[in-house]
mmCIF file of C-alpha atoms in Angstrom:
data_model
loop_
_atom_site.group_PDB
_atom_site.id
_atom_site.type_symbol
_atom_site.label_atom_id
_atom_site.label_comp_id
_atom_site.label_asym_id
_atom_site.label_seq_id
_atom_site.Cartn_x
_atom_site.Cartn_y
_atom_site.Cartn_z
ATOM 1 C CA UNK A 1 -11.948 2.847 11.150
ATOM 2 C CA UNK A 2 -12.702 -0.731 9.301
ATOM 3 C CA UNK A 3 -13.624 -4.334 10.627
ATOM 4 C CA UNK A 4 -14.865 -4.597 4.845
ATOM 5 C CA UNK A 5 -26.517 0.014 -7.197
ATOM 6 C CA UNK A 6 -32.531 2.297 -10.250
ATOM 7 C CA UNK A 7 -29.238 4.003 -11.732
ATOM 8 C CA UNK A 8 -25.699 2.500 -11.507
ATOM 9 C CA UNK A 9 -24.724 6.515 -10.626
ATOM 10 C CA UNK A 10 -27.738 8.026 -8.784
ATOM 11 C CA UNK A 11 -28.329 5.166 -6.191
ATOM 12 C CA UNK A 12 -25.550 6.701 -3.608
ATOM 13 C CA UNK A 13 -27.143 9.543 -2.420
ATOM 14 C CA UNK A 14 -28.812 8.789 0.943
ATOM 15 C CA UNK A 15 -32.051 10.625 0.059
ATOM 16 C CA UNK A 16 -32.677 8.311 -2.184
ATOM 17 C CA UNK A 17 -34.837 5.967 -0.236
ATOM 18 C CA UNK A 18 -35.296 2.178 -0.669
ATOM 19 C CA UNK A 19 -33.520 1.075 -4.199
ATOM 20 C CA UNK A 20 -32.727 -2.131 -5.164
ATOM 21 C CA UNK A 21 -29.619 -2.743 -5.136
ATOM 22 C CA UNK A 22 -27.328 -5.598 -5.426
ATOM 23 C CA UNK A 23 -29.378 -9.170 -4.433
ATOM 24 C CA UNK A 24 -27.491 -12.224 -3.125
ATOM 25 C CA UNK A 25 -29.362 -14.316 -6.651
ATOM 26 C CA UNK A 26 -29.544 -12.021 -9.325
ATOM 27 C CA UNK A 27 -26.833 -9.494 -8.884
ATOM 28 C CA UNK A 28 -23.536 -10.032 -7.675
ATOM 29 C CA UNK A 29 -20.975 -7.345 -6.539
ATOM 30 C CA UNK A 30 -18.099 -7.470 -9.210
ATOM 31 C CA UNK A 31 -14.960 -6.929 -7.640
ATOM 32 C CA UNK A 32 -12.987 -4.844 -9.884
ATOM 33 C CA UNK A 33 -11.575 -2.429 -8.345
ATOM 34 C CA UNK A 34 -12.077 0.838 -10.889
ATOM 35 C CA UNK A 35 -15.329 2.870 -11.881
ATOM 36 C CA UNK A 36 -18.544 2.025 -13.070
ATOM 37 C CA UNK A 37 -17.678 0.259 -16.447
ATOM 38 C CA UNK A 38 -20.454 -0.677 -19.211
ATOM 39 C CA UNK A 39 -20.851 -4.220 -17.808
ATOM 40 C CA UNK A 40 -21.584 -3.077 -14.461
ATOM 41 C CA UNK A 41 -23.959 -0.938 -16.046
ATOM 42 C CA UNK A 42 -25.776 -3.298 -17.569
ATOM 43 C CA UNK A 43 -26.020 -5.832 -14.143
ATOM 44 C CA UNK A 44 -27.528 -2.863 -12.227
ATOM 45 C CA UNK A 45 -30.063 -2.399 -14.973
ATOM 46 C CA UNK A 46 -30.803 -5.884 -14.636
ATOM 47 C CA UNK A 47 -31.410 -5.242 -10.754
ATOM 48 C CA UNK A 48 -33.573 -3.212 -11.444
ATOM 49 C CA UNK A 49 -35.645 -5.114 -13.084
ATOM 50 C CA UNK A 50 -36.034 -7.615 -10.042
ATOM 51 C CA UNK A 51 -39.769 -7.446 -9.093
ATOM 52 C CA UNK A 52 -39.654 -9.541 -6.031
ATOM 53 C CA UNK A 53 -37.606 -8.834 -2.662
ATOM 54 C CA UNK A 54 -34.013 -10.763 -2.956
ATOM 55 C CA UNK A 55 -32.921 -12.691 0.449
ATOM 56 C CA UNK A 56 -30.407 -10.090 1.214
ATOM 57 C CA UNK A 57 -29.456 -7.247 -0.935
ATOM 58 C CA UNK A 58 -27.154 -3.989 -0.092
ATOM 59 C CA UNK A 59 -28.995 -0.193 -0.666
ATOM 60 C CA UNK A 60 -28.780 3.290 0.631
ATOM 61 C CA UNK A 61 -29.356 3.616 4.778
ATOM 62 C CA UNK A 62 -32.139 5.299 5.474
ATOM 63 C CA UNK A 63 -33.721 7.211 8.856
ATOM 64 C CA UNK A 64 -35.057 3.574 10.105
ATOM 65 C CA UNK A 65 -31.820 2.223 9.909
ATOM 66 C CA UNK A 66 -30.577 3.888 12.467
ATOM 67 C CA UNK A 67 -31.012 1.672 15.328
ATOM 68 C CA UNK A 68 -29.744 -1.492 13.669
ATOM 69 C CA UNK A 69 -26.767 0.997 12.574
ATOM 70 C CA UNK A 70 -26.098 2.045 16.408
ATOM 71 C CA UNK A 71 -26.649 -1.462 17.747
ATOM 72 C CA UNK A 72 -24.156 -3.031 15.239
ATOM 73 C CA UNK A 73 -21.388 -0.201 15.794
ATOM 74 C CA UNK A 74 -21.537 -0.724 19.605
ATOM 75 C CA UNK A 75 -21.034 -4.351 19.482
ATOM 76 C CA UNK A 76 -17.867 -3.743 17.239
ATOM 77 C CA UNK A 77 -16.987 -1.338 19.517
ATOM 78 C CA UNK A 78 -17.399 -3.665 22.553
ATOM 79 C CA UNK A 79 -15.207 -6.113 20.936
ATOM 80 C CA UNK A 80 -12.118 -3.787 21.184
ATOM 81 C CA UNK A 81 -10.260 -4.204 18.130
ATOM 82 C CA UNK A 82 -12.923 -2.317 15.766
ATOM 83 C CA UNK A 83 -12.367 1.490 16.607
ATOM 84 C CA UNK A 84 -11.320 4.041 18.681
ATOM 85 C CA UNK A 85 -15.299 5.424 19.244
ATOM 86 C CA UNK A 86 -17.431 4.438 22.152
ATOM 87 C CA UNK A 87 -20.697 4.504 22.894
ATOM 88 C CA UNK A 88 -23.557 4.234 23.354
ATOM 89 C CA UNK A 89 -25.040 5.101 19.832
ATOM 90 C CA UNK A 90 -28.720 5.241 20.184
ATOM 91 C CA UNK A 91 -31.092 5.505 17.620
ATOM 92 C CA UNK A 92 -31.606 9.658 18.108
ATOM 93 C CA UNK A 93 -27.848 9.371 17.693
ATOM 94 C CA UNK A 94 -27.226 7.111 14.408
ATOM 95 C CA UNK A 95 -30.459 9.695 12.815
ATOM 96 C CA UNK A 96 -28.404 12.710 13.523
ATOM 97 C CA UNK A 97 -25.788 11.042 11.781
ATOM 98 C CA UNK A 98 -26.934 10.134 9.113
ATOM 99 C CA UNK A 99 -28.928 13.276 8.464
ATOM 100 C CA UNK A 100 -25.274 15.516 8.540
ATOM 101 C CA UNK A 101 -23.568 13.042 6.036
ATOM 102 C CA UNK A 102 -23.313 14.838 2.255
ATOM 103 C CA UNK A 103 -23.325 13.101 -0.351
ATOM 104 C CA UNK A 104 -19.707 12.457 -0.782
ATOM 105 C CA UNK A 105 -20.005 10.520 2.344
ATOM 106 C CA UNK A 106 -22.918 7.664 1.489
ATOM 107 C CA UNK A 107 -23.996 4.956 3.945
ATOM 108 C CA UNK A 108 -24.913 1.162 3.342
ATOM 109 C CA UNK A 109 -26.684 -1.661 4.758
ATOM 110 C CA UNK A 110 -27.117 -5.226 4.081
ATOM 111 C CA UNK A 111 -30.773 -6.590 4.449
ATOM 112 C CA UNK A 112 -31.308 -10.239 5.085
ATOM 113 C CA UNK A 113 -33.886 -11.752 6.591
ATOM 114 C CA UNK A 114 -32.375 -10.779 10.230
ATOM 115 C CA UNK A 115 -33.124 -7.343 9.250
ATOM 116 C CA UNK A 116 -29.796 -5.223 8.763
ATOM 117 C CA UNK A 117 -26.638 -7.221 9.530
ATOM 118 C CA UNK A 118 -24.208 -4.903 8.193
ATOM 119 C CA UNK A 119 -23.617 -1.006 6.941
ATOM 120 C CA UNK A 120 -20.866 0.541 5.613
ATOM 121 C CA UNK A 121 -19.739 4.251 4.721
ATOM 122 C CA UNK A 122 -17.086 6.292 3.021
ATOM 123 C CA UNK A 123 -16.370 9.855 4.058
ATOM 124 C CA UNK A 124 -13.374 12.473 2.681
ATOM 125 C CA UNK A 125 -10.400 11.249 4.771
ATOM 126 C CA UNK A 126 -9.562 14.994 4.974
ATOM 127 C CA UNK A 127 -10.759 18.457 4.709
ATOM 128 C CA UNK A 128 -8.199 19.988 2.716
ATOM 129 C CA UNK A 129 -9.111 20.126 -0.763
ATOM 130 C CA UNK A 130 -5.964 18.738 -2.434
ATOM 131 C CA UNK A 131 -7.116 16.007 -0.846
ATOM 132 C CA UNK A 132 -10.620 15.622 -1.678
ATOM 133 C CA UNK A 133 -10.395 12.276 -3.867
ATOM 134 C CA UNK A 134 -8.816 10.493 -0.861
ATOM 135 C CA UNK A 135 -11.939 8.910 1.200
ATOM 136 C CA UNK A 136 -11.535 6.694 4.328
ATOM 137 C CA UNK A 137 -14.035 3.608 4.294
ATOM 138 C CA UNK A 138 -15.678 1.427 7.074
ATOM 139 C CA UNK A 139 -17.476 -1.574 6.855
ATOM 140 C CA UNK A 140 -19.527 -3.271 9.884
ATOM 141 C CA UNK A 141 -21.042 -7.006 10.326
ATOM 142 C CA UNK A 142 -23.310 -7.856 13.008
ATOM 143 C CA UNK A 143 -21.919 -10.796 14.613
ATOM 144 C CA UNK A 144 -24.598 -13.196 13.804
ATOM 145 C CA UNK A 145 -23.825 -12.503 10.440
ATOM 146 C CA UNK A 146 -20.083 -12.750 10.258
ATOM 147 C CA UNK A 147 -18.251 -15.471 8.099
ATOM 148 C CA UNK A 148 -21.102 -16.141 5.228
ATOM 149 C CA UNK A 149 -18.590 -13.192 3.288
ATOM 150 C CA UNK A 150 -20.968 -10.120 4.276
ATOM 151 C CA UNK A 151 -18.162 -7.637 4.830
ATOM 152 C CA UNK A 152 -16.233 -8.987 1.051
ATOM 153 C CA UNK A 153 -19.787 -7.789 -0.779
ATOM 154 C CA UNK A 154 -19.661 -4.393 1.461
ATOM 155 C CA UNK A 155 -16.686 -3.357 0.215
ATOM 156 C CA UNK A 156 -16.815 -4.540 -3.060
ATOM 157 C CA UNK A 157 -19.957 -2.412 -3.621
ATOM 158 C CA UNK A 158 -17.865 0.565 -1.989
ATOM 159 C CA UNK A 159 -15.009 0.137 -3.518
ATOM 160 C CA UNK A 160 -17.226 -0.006 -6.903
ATOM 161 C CA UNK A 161 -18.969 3.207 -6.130
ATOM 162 C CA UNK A 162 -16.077 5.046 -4.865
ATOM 163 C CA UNK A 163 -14.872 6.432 -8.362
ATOM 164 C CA UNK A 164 -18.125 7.766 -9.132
ATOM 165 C CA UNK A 165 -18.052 9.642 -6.238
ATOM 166 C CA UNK A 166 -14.813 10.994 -7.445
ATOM 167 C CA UNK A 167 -12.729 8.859 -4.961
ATOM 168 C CA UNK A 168 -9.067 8.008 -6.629
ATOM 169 C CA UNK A 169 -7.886 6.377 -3.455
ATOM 170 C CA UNK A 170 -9.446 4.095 -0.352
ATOM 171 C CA UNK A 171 -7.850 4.129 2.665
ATOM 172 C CA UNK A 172 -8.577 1.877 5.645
ATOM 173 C CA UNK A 173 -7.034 2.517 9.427
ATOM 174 C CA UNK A 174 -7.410 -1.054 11.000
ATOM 175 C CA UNK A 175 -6.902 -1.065 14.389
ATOM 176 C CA UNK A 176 -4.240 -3.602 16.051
ATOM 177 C CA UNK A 177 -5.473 -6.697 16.506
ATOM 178 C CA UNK A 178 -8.065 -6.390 13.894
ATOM 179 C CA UNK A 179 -6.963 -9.464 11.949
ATOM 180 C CA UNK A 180 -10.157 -10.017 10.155
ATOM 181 C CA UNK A 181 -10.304 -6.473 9.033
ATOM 182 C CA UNK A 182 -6.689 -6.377 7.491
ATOM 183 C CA UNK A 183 -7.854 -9.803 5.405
ATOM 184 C CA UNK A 184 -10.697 -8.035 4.186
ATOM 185 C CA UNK A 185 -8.685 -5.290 2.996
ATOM 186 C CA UNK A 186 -5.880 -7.184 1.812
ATOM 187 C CA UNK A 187 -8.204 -9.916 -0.491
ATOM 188 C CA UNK A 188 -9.463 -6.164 -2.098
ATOM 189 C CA UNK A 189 -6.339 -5.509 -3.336
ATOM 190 C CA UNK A 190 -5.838 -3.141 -0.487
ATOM 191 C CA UNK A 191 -1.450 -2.655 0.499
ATOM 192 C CA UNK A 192 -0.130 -2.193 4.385
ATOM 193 C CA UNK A 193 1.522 1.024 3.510
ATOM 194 C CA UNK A 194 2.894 1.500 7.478
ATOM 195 C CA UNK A 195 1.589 1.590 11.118
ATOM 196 C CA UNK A 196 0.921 4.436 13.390
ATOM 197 C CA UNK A 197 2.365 3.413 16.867
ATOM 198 C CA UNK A 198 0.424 4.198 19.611
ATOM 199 C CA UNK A 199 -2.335 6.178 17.333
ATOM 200 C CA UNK A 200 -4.966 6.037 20.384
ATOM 201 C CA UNK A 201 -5.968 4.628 23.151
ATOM 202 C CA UNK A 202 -9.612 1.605 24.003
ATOM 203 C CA UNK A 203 -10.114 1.547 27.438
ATOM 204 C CA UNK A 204 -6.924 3.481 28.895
ATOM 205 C CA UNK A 205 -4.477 1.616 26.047
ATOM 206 C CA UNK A 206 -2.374 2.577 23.149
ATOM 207 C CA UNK A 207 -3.438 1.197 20.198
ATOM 208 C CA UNK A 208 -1.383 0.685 16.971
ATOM 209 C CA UNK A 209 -3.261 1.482 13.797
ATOM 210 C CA UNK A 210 -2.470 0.089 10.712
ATOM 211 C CA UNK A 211 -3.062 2.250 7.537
ATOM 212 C CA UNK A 212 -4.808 -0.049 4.153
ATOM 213 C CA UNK A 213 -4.805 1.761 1.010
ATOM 214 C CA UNK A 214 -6.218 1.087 -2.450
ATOM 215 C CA UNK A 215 -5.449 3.263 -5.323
ATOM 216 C CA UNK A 216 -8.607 3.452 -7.809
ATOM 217 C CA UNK A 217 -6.748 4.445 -10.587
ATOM 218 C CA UNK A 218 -3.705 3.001 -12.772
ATOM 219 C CA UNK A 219 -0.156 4.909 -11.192
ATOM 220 C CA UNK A 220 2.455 4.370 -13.215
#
């Protein structure tokens, strides 16, 4: 489902704990929509030479995220338009799942001074290995956090990270009535390519899903 770097390469990986990543001053997500090119390079270098805490900057999820991660999900969740998943997810829960994830499937959160306001992931959209660069992304913003353009610099870091991983296509199933969601997607360069009519049910009824996609590479 979807409501949307230390070393520009190595900062993914969920064991490694507390980088600094991309700060709302000194570093700013670049939108292109392709690898890790020699600029970006350089700007994460730059991160990392930021000594002193940023106001709100996105890194790798850790074990102690896991509350904010379960209480953020089941508001989204309670709002009926975000996913097909209930709840609860407690904080034994969100640890489980974030322990299982490999490292094809990273996990993000935004710090502020709130705490965590958002997280994000990307995870193989299927288990058959022809196609293994197709990855499905997600992107969740706490509520009191929504509309200061949170979920834009989520997915622009994923979508940034996502060839590195070896990703040559993003692919976003927004749930009817999801508007916000499908403007995220669509101001990342993200196409409608179709909708899956009554794809599952929230709370006893069928739900349309809409399916985003965003090719990483150039297609002729």
């Amino acid at each position: 489902s979807a409501s949307a770097l230390a070393s520009a390469r190595r900062w993914h990986h969920p064991r490694i704990s507390a980088p600094t990543l991309w700060s709302s001053h000194a570093c700013t997500a670049p939108s292109q929509h392709g690898g890790t090119s020699d600029r970006m390079r350089k700007t994460f270098a730059s991160c990392d030479r930021i000594s002193v805490p940023s106001p709100s900057s996105i890194r790798a999820a850790t074990p102690r995220d896991a509350a904010e991660i379960g209480a953020i999900y089941d508001e989204a969740i309670a709002s009926g338009v975000a996913t097909f998943a209930t709840g609860p997810h407690d904080v034994d829960e969100r640890t489980a799942w974030l322990a299982a994830r490999g490292e094809q499937a990273p996990v993000w959160v935004l710090d502020d001074a709130q705490g965590v306001v958002a997280w994000s992931a990307l995870a193989p959209f299927s288990h058959r290995y022809w196609y293994d660069g197709v990855g499905e992304y997600t992107v969740y913003v706490a509520e009191r956090a929504q509309g200061r353009g949170i979920g834009g610099r989520m997915l622009d870091a994923l979508i940034s990270e996502a060839a590195a991983l070896g990703y040559w296509k993003l692919v976003g199933m927004i749930l009817e009535g999801n508007d916000g969601g499908k403007a995220l997607a669509t101001s990342r360069g993200f196409r409608d390519v179709g909708t899956h009519r009554a794809h599952g049910r929230v709370a006893g009824a069928w739900r349309d899903v809409t399916v985003m996609e965003l090719h990483l590479e150039s297609v002729a």
